[in-house]
């Protein structure tokens, strides 16, 4: 009997939404059941991928040979969970599944606030943006305090569905202390969230990227240019694949004072 063709996921390796899928498949011990194909975000999108996505450029996009395509990371997570049911990563109980989804929904304001902070170029707005980030983080902390069960750091007994969706952003948010000199304060207000974050970041299924890679590749976000665009006065995006991030120096932390050249970033 012939095996059905593997789902193909077109993805940007550094994209947090794509990492959700990699973590999920890692948790299932089945990363190779999906054909992950790398797309360079700094180049125009391939016709084939645009056709799959119906014209939008955001990745990940999944191609199902002989069927069609799907997009949106949470939809793709559900598809993979249903297609590779063993081991289940989502909870079985409907209420517990609801709590997982609720926690993921609460992640959105925190994610938005973190990206607004890193992309901001106006020092006059920094304090307000930090406060918004902390407010969103407080809501996640309160949710964990109210709903997590048991002794461990997780929402439920183990690193699960909500952790798979959230951890990529905890990793990306390494750019906040580096470029803003600011992090969730250790004054007790965020204790539960900090415990969760530390456990998520240390989990073996979530090691697809590193703090060093994030800080180097996301330099352009710190100076206000997202999604692989080329900042004014530069020729190369910090999201390019070559030169490899390992061969580049750590970027300057000062984001409000000045902007580094392609050469200083090791991009030429
Ligand atoms: N909702 C989609 C999903 O799959 O869940 C989002 C996917 C997405 O945004 N992908 C981005 C992309 O492909 C890369 S990751 N962009 C290229 C393009 O041509 O559209 C950026 C943000 C942000 C949060 C995350 C990201 C990010 O603000 O990491 O703002 C710039 C993009 C809240």
mmCIF file of C-alpha atoms and ligand atoms in Angstrom:
data_model
loop_
_atom_site.group_PDB
_atom_site.id
_atom_site.type_symbol
_atom_site.label_atom_id
_atom_site.label_comp_id
_atom_site.label_asym_id
_atom_site.label_seq_id
_atom_site.Cartn_x
_atom_site.Cartn_y
_atom_site.Cartn_z
ATOM 1 C CA UNK A 1 0.000 0.000 0.000
ATOM 2 C CA UNK A 2 1.422 3.387 -0.896
ATOM 3 C CA UNK A 3 1.847 5.964 1.829
ATOM 4 C CA UNK A 4 -0.170 9.181 1.421
ATOM 5 C CA UNK A 5 2.088 12.092 0.467
ATOM 6 C CA UNK A 6 3.398 14.143 3.389
ATOM 7 C CA UNK A 7 1.944 17.590 4.047
ATOM 8 C CA UNK A 8 4.351 20.277 2.855
ATOM 9 C CA UNK A 9 4.805 23.356 5.032
ATOM 10 C CA UNK A 10 6.375 26.406 3.403
ATOM 11 C CA UNK A 11 7.929 28.367 6.184
ATOM 12 C CA UNK A 12 10.375 31.027 7.261
ATOM 13 C CA UNK A 13 12.701 29.240 9.695
ATOM 14 C CA UNK A 14 12.837 32.192 12.100
ATOM 15 C CA UNK A 15 9.070 32.848 11.997
ATOM 16 C CA UNK A 16 7.435 32.189 15.377
ATOM 17 C CA UNK A 17 4.196 31.019 13.783
ATOM 18 C CA UNK A 18 6.085 28.346 11.866
ATOM 19 C CA UNK A 19 7.962 27.298 14.976
ATOM 20 C CA UNK A 20 4.608 26.417 16.565
ATOM 21 C CA UNK A 21 4.310 23.596 14.019
ATOM 22 C CA UNK A 22 7.884 22.437 14.467
ATOM 23 C CA UNK A 23 7.412 22.244 18.230
ATOM 24 C CA UNK A 24 4.148 20.350 17.865
ATOM 25 C CA UNK A 25 5.685 17.764 15.534
ATOM 26 C CA UNK A 26 8.737 17.479 17.789
ATOM 27 C CA UNK A 27 6.426 16.739 20.726
ATOM 28 C CA UNK A 28 4.862 13.985 18.645
ATOM 29 C CA UNK A 29 8.294 12.615 17.765
ATOM 30 C CA UNK A 30 7.246 12.972 14.132
ATOM 31 C CA UNK A 31 8.974 16.035 12.706
ATOM 32 C CA UNK A 32 9.735 14.118 9.514
ATOM 33 C CA UNK A 33 6.069 13.403 8.890
ATOM 34 C CA UNK A 34 5.902 16.984 7.607
ATOM 35 C CA UNK A 35 7.995 18.218 4.710
ATOM 36 C CA UNK A 36 9.184 21.636 5.959
ATOM 37 C CA UNK A 37 10.426 23.771 3.078
ATOM 38 C CA UNK A 38 12.308 26.961 3.700
ATOM 39 C CA UNK A 39 11.285 30.276 2.120
ATOM 40 C CA UNK A 40 13.536 33.349 2.064
ATOM 41 C CA UNK A 41 11.395 36.226 3.384
ATOM 42 C CA UNK A 42 13.720 38.815 1.823
ATOM 43 C CA UNK A 43 12.876 37.627 -1.714
ATOM 44 C CA UNK A 44 9.590 38.005 -3.611
ATOM 45 C CA UNK A 45 7.206 35.114 -2.968
ATOM 46 C CA UNK A 46 7.062 32.236 -5.393
ATOM 47 C CA UNK A 47 3.968 32.079 -7.655
ATOM 48 C CA UNK A 48 3.232 28.573 -6.437
ATOM 49 C CA UNK A 49 3.062 29.666 -2.784
ATOM 50 C CA UNK A 50 0.926 32.708 -3.580
ATOM 51 C CA UNK A 51 -1.492 30.432 -5.366
ATOM 52 C CA UNK A 52 -1.662 28.111 -2.371
ATOM 53 C CA UNK A 53 -2.343 30.957 0.044
ATOM 54 C CA UNK A 54 -4.882 32.662 -2.212
ATOM 55 C CA UNK A 55 -2.667 35.710 -2.651
ATOM 56 C CA UNK A 56 -1.587 36.546 0.896
ATOM 57 C CA UNK A 57 2.141 36.463 1.576
ATOM 58 C CA UNK A 58 2.224 35.464 5.263
ATOM 59 C CA UNK A 59 3.672 32.068 6.097
ATOM 60 C CA UNK A 60 3.365 29.270 7.131
ATOM 61 C CA UNK A 61 1.238 27.785 4.340
ATOM 62 C CA UNK A 62 0.540 24.080 4.119
ATOM 63 C CA UNK A 63 0.123 22.181 0.855
ATOM 64 C CA UNK A 64 -1.807 18.944 0.983
ATOM 65 C CA UNK A 65 -0.942 16.994 -2.157
ATOM 66 C CA UNK A 66 -4.086 16.090 -4.122
ATOM 67 C CA UNK A 67 -6.264 18.088 -1.728
ATOM 68 C CA UNK A 68 -5.494 21.763 -1.454
ATOM 69 C CA UNK A 69 -3.924 24.099 1.023
ATOM 70 C CA UNK A 70 -4.368 25.574 4.493
ATOM 71 C CA UNK A 71 -2.862 28.551 6.272
ATOM 72 C CA UNK A 72 -2.851 30.253 9.710
ATOM 73 C CA UNK A 73 -0.596 28.586 12.260
ATOM 74 C CA UNK A 74 -3.340 27.657 14.728
ATOM 75 C CA UNK A 75 -5.374 26.044 11.954
ATOM 76 C CA UNK A 76 -2.282 24.137 10.848
ATOM 77 C CA UNK A 77 -1.632 23.014 14.419
ATOM 78 C CA UNK A 78 -5.161 21.593 14.591
ATOM 79 C CA UNK A 79 -4.735 19.868 11.249
ATOM 80 C CA UNK A 80 -1.497 18.218 12.388
ATOM 81 C CA UNK A 81 -2.966 17.244 15.749
ATOM 82 C CA UNK A 82 -5.881 15.541 13.980
ATOM 83 C CA UNK A 83 -3.703 13.950 11.305
ATOM 84 C CA UNK A 84 -1.102 12.580 13.719
ATOM 85 C CA UNK A 85 -3.261 11.820 16.751
ATOM 86 C CA UNK A 86 -0.668 9.802 18.698
ATOM 87 C CA UNK A 87 0.454 11.113 21.082
ATOM 88 C CA UNK A 88 -2.291 13.696 21.553
ATOM 89 C CA UNK A 89 -0.881 17.068 22.579
ATOM 90 C CA UNK A 90 -4.218 18.810 23.132
ATOM 91 C CA UNK A 91 -6.185 17.873 26.229
ATOM 92 C CA UNK A 92 -9.066 15.449 25.695
ATOM 93 C CA UNK A 93 -11.531 17.150 28.011
ATOM 94 C CA UNK A 94 -13.591 19.920 26.335
ATOM 95 C CA UNK A 95 -13.260 22.326 29.262
ATOM 96 C CA UNK A 96 -9.519 21.813 29.424
ATOM 97 C CA UNK A 97 -9.285 22.369 25.672
ATOM 98 C CA UNK A 98 -11.197 25.577 26.220
ATOM 99 C CA UNK A 99 -8.628 26.689 28.786
ATOM 100 C CA UNK A 100 -5.815 25.929 26.356
ATOM 101 C CA UNK A 101 -7.502 28.018 23.670
ATOM 102 C CA UNK A 102 -8.219 30.811 26.117
ATOM 103 C CA UNK A 103 -4.578 31.014 27.121
ATOM 104 C CA UNK A 104 -3.555 31.172 23.458
ATOM 105 C CA UNK A 105 -6.104 33.950 22.906
ATOM 106 C CA UNK A 106 -4.611 35.854 25.839
ATOM 107 C CA UNK A 107 -1.229 35.547 24.189
ATOM 108 C CA UNK A 108 -2.309 37.824 21.322
ATOM 109 C CA UNK A 109 -2.373 41.123 23.251
ATOM 110 C CA UNK A 110 0.976 40.285 24.830
ATOM 111 C CA UNK A 111 2.466 39.390 21.447
ATOM 112 C CA UNK A 112 1.117 42.588 19.904
ATOM 113 C CA UNK A 113 2.437 44.703 22.777
ATOM 114 C CA UNK A 114 5.896 43.106 22.566
ATOM 115 C CA UNK A 115 6.167 43.761 18.831
ATOM 116 C CA UNK A 116 4.902 47.336 19.171
ATOM 117 C CA UNK A 117 7.595 47.920 21.785
ATOM 118 C CA UNK A 118 10.426 46.504 19.691
ATOM 119 C CA UNK A 119 9.295 48.273 16.497
ATOM 120 C CA UNK A 120 8.831 51.654 18.204
ATOM 121 C CA UNK A 121 11.351 54.344 17.272
ATOM 122 C CA UNK A 122 9.982 57.188 19.396
ATOM 123 C CA UNK A 123 11.587 57.304 22.812
ATOM 124 C CA UNK A 124 8.694 59.450 24.032
ATOM 125 C CA UNK A 125 6.395 56.445 23.567
ATOM 126 C CA UNK A 126 8.618 53.810 25.164
ATOM 127 C CA UNK A 127 7.249 54.012 28.719
ATOM 128 C CA UNK A 128 3.655 53.770 27.549
ATOM 129 C CA UNK A 129 4.482 50.749 25.380
ATOM 130 C CA UNK A 130 6.319 49.048 28.239
ATOM 131 C CA UNK A 131 3.309 49.584 30.483
ATOM 132 C CA UNK A 132 1.014 48.036 27.857
ATOM 133 C CA UNK A 133 3.331 45.027 27.599
ATOM 134 C CA UNK A 134 3.322 44.579 31.372
ATOM 135 C CA UNK A 135 -0.463 44.898 31.519
ATOM 136 C CA UNK A 136 -0.885 42.153 28.913
ATOM 137 C CA UNK A 137 1.677 40.003 30.737
ATOM 138 C CA UNK A 138 -0.207 40.480 33.999
ATOM 139 C CA UNK A 139 -3.312 39.005 32.393
ATOM 140 C CA UNK A 140 -1.398 35.914 31.306
ATOM 141 C CA UNK A 141 0.108 35.592 34.778
ATOM 142 C CA UNK A 142 -3.329 35.871 36.404
ATOM 143 C CA UNK A 143 -4.724 33.234 34.041
ATOM 144 C CA UNK A 144 -1.966 30.793 34.928
ATOM 145 C CA UNK A 145 -2.457 31.410 38.628
ATOM 146 C CA UNK A 146 -6.188 30.824 38.311
ATOM 147 C CA UNK A 147 -6.203 27.818 36.018
ATOM 148 C CA UNK A 148 -2.987 25.829 36.038
ATOM 149 C CA UNK A 149 -3.333 22.552 37.838
ATOM 150 C CA UNK A 150 -0.786 20.623 39.812
ATOM 151 C CA UNK A 151 2.739 21.250 40.962
ATOM 152 C CA UNK A 152 4.665 21.854 37.763
ATOM 153 C CA UNK A 153 5.216 25.002 35.707
ATOM 154 C CA UNK A 154 2.791 24.029 32.886
ATOM 155 C CA UNK A 155 -0.880 24.811 32.358
ATOM 156 C CA UNK A 156 -1.549 21.083 32.808
ATOM 157 C CA UNK A 157 0.846 18.240 33.666
ATOM 158 C CA UNK A 158 3.221 18.707 30.797
ATOM 159 C CA UNK A 159 4.390 21.023 28.042
ATOM 160 C CA UNK A 160 1.294 20.927 25.836
ATOM 161 C CA UNK A 161 -0.871 22.772 23.341
ATOM 162 C CA UNK A 162 -0.759 26.255 24.845
ATOM 163 C CA UNK A 163 2.976 25.942 25.486
ATOM 164 C CA UNK A 164 3.597 24.955 21.855
ATOM 165 C CA UNK A 165 1.738 28.057 20.677
ATOM 166 C CA UNK A 166 3.303 30.494 23.170
ATOM 167 C CA UNK A 167 6.949 29.413 23.423
ATOM 168 C CA UNK A 168 8.043 30.801 20.019
ATOM 169 C CA UNK A 169 7.125 34.266 21.282
ATOM 170 C CA UNK A 170 8.926 33.858 24.577
ATOM 171 C CA UNK A 171 11.966 33.097 22.449
ATOM 172 C CA UNK A 172 11.459 36.097 20.151
ATOM 173 C CA UNK A 173 11.022 38.359 23.154
ATOM 174 C CA UNK A 174 14.722 37.941 23.952
ATOM 175 C CA UNK A 175 14.949 41.015 21.717
ATOM 176 C CA UNK A 176 13.216 43.140 24.373
ATOM 177 C CA UNK A 177 15.911 42.992 27.088
ATOM 178 C CA UNK A 178 18.633 43.268 24.457
ATOM 179 C CA UNK A 179 17.313 46.286 22.569
ATOM 180 C CA UNK A 180 15.131 47.953 25.195
ATOM 181 C CA UNK A 181 17.121 47.091 28.336
ATOM 182 C CA UNK A 182 13.863 45.999 29.890
ATOM 183 C CA UNK A 183 12.155 42.764 30.909
ATOM 184 C CA UNK A 184 9.309 41.496 33.100
ATOM 185 C CA UNK A 185 10.432 42.627 36.566
ATOM 186 C CA UNK A 186 11.191 40.002 39.190
ATOM 187 C CA UNK A 187 9.172 41.745 41.876
ATOM 188 C CA UNK A 188 6.639 38.959 42.405
ATOM 189 C CA UNK A 189 3.967 40.378 40.067
ATOM 190 C CA UNK A 190 4.975 38.058 37.232
ATOM 191 C CA UNK A 191 6.260 35.120 39.229
ATOM 192 C CA UNK A 192 3.936 32.516 37.716
ATOM 193 C CA UNK A 193 4.504 33.756 34.165
ATOM 194 C CA UNK A 194 8.276 33.862 34.645
ATOM 195 C CA UNK A 195 8.220 30.296 35.948
ATOM 196 C CA UNK A 196 6.211 29.223 32.903
ATOM 197 C CA UNK A 197 8.466 31.137 30.504
ATOM 198 C CA UNK A 198 11.662 29.608 31.936
ATOM 199 C CA UNK A 199 10.239 26.086 31.681
ATOM 200 C CA UNK A 200 8.955 26.668 28.131
ATOM 201 C CA UNK A 201 12.302 28.056 26.948
ATOM 202 C CA UNK A 202 14.209 25.115 28.430
ATOM 203 C CA UNK A 203 11.984 22.434 26.905
ATOM 204 C CA UNK A 204 13.807 20.066 24.515
ATOM 205 C CA UNK A 205 11.046 20.274 21.874
ATOM 206 C CA UNK A 206 11.465 24.059 21.562
ATOM 207 C CA UNK A 207 15.135 24.408 20.656
ATOM 208 C CA UNK A 208 14.766 25.201 16.925
ATOM 209 C CA UNK A 209 16.328 28.641 17.351
ATOM 210 C CA UNK A 210 18.424 30.506 19.909
ATOM 211 C CA UNK A 211 18.589 33.855 21.640
ATOM 212 C CA UNK A 212 21.702 34.735 19.663
ATOM 213 C CA UNK A 213 20.004 34.022 16.329
ATOM 214 C CA UNK A 214 16.894 36.000 17.322
ATOM 215 C CA UNK A 215 18.907 39.038 18.424
ATOM 216 C CA UNK A 216 20.960 39.119 15.232
ATOM 217 C CA UNK A 217 18.197 38.358 12.759
ATOM 218 C CA UNK A 218 15.626 40.678 14.380
ATOM 219 C CA UNK A 219 17.914 43.733 14.365
ATOM 220 C CA UNK A 220 15.723 45.334 11.693
ATOM 221 C CA UNK A 221 12.642 45.044 13.903
ATOM 222 C CA UNK A 222 14.531 46.974 16.592
ATOM 223 C CA UNK A 223 15.012 49.836 14.124
ATOM 224 C CA UNK A 224 11.399 49.761 12.982
ATOM 225 C CA UNK A 225 11.369 47.492 9.905
ATOM 226 C CA UNK A 226 9.508 44.194 10.176
ATOM 227 C CA UNK A 227 8.903 41.171 7.968
ATOM 228 C CA UNK A 228 12.132 41.057 5.979
ATOM 229 C CA UNK A 229 11.905 44.596 4.598
ATOM 230 C CA UNK A 230 15.062 46.574 3.917
ATOM 231 C CA UNK A 231 15.531 49.550 6.284
ATOM 232 C CA UNK A 232 16.285 52.978 4.808
ATOM 233 C CA UNK A 233 19.958 53.483 4.047
ATOM 234 C CA UNK A 234 20.676 49.758 3.943
ATOM 235 C CA UNK A 235 20.899 47.287 1.119
ATOM 236 C CA UNK A 236 20.404 44.000 2.904
ATOM 237 C CA UNK A 237 17.783 42.819 5.397
ATOM 238 C CA UNK A 238 18.966 41.285 8.674
ATOM 239 C CA UNK A 239 16.662 38.371 7.739
ATOM 240 C CA UNK A 240 18.850 37.186 4.826
ATOM 241 C CA UNK A 241 20.144 33.608 4.933
ATOM 242 C CA UNK A 242 23.653 34.564 3.746
ATOM 243 C CA UNK A 243 25.910 35.543 5.478
ATOM 244 C CA UNK A 244 24.790 33.040 8.105
ATOM 245 C CA UNK A 245 23.837 34.634 11.436
ATOM 246 C CA UNK A 246 26.578 32.654 13.175
ATOM 247 C CA UNK A 247 29.180 34.522 11.135
ATOM 248 C CA UNK A 248 27.791 37.951 12.055
ATOM 249 C CA UNK A 249 28.717 40.008 15.124
ATOM 250 C CA UNK A 250 26.200 40.878 17.843
ATOM 251 C CA UNK A 251 24.427 44.076 16.694
ATOM 252 C CA UNK A 252 24.698 47.301 18.686
ATOM 253 C CA UNK A 253 22.071 47.497 21.418
ATOM 254 C CA UNK A 254 21.441 51.205 20.971
ATOM 255 C CA UNK A 255 18.331 51.363 18.789
ATOM 256 C CA UNK A 256 17.183 54.923 19.438
ATOM 257 C CA UNK A 257 20.560 56.595 19.052
ATOM 258 C CA UNK A 258 21.834 55.280 15.755
ATOM 259 C CA UNK A 259 21.482 52.649 13.069
ATOM 260 C CA UNK A 260 24.163 50.171 12.141
ATOM 261 C CA UNK A 261 25.294 49.777 8.513
ATOM 262 C CA UNK A 262 25.158 46.551 6.516
ATOM 263 C CA UNK A 263 28.906 46.222 7.057
ATOM 264 C CA UNK A 264 28.743 46.683 10.827
ATOM 265 C CA UNK A 265 26.001 44.022 10.983
ATOM 266 C CA UNK A 266 28.179 41.606 9.021
ATOM 267 C CA UNK A 267 25.661 41.491 6.175
ATOM 268 C CA UNK A 268 28.102 42.232 3.342
HETATM 269 N N1 LIG B 1 -1.655 34.733 11.586
HETATM 270 C C1 LIG B 1 -0.600 34.108 10.826
HETATM 271 C C2 LIG B 1 -0.325 32.734 11.392
HETATM 272 O O1 LIG B 1 0.163 31.858 10.658
HETATM 273 O O2 LIG B 1 -0.663 32.493 12.564
HETATM 274 C C3 LIG B 1 0.618 35.023 10.892
HETATM 275 C C4 LIG B 1 1.784 34.582 10.055
HETATM 276 C C5 LIG B 1 2.801 35.691 9.839
HETATM 277 O O3 LIG B 1 2.614 36.846 10.275
HETATM 278 N N2 LIG B 1 3.923 35.394 9.166
HETATM 279 C C6 LIG B 1 4.903 36.392 8.862
HETATM 280 C C7 LIG B 1 5.132 36.472 7.377
HETATM 281 O O4 LIG B 1 5.124 35.481 6.696
HETATM 282 C C8 LIG B 1 6.265 36.059 9.409
HETATM 283 S S1 LIG B 1 6.367 36.006 11.121
HETATM 284 N N3 LIG B 1 5.363 37.674 6.906
HETATM 285 C C9 LIG B 1 5.762 37.879 5.561
HETATM 286 C C10 LIG B 1 4.684 38.423 4.710
HETATM 287 O O5 LIG B 1 4.973 38.624 3.538
HETATM 288 O O6 LIG B 1 3.557 38.641 5.197
HETATM 289 C C11 LIG B 1 5.216 40.250 13.114
HETATM 290 C C12 LIG B 1 4.455 41.198 13.755
HETATM 291 C C13 LIG B 1 3.719 40.853 14.873
HETATM 292 C C14 LIG B 1 3.776 39.554 15.362
HETATM 293 C C15 LIG B 1 4.574 38.622 14.724
HETATM 294 C C16 LIG B 1 5.245 38.950 13.582
HETATM 295 C C17 LIG B 1 6.055 37.926 12.950
HETATM 296 O O7 LIG B 1 2.955 41.847 15.437
HETATM 297 O O8 LIG B 1 6.847 37.319 13.590
HETATM 298 O O9 LIG B 1 4.365 42.489 13.390
HETATM 299 C C18 LIG B 1 5.184 42.944 12.382
HETATM 300 C C19 LIG B 1 5.882 37.584 11.562
HETATM 301 C C20 LIG B 1 2.056 41.502 16.404
#
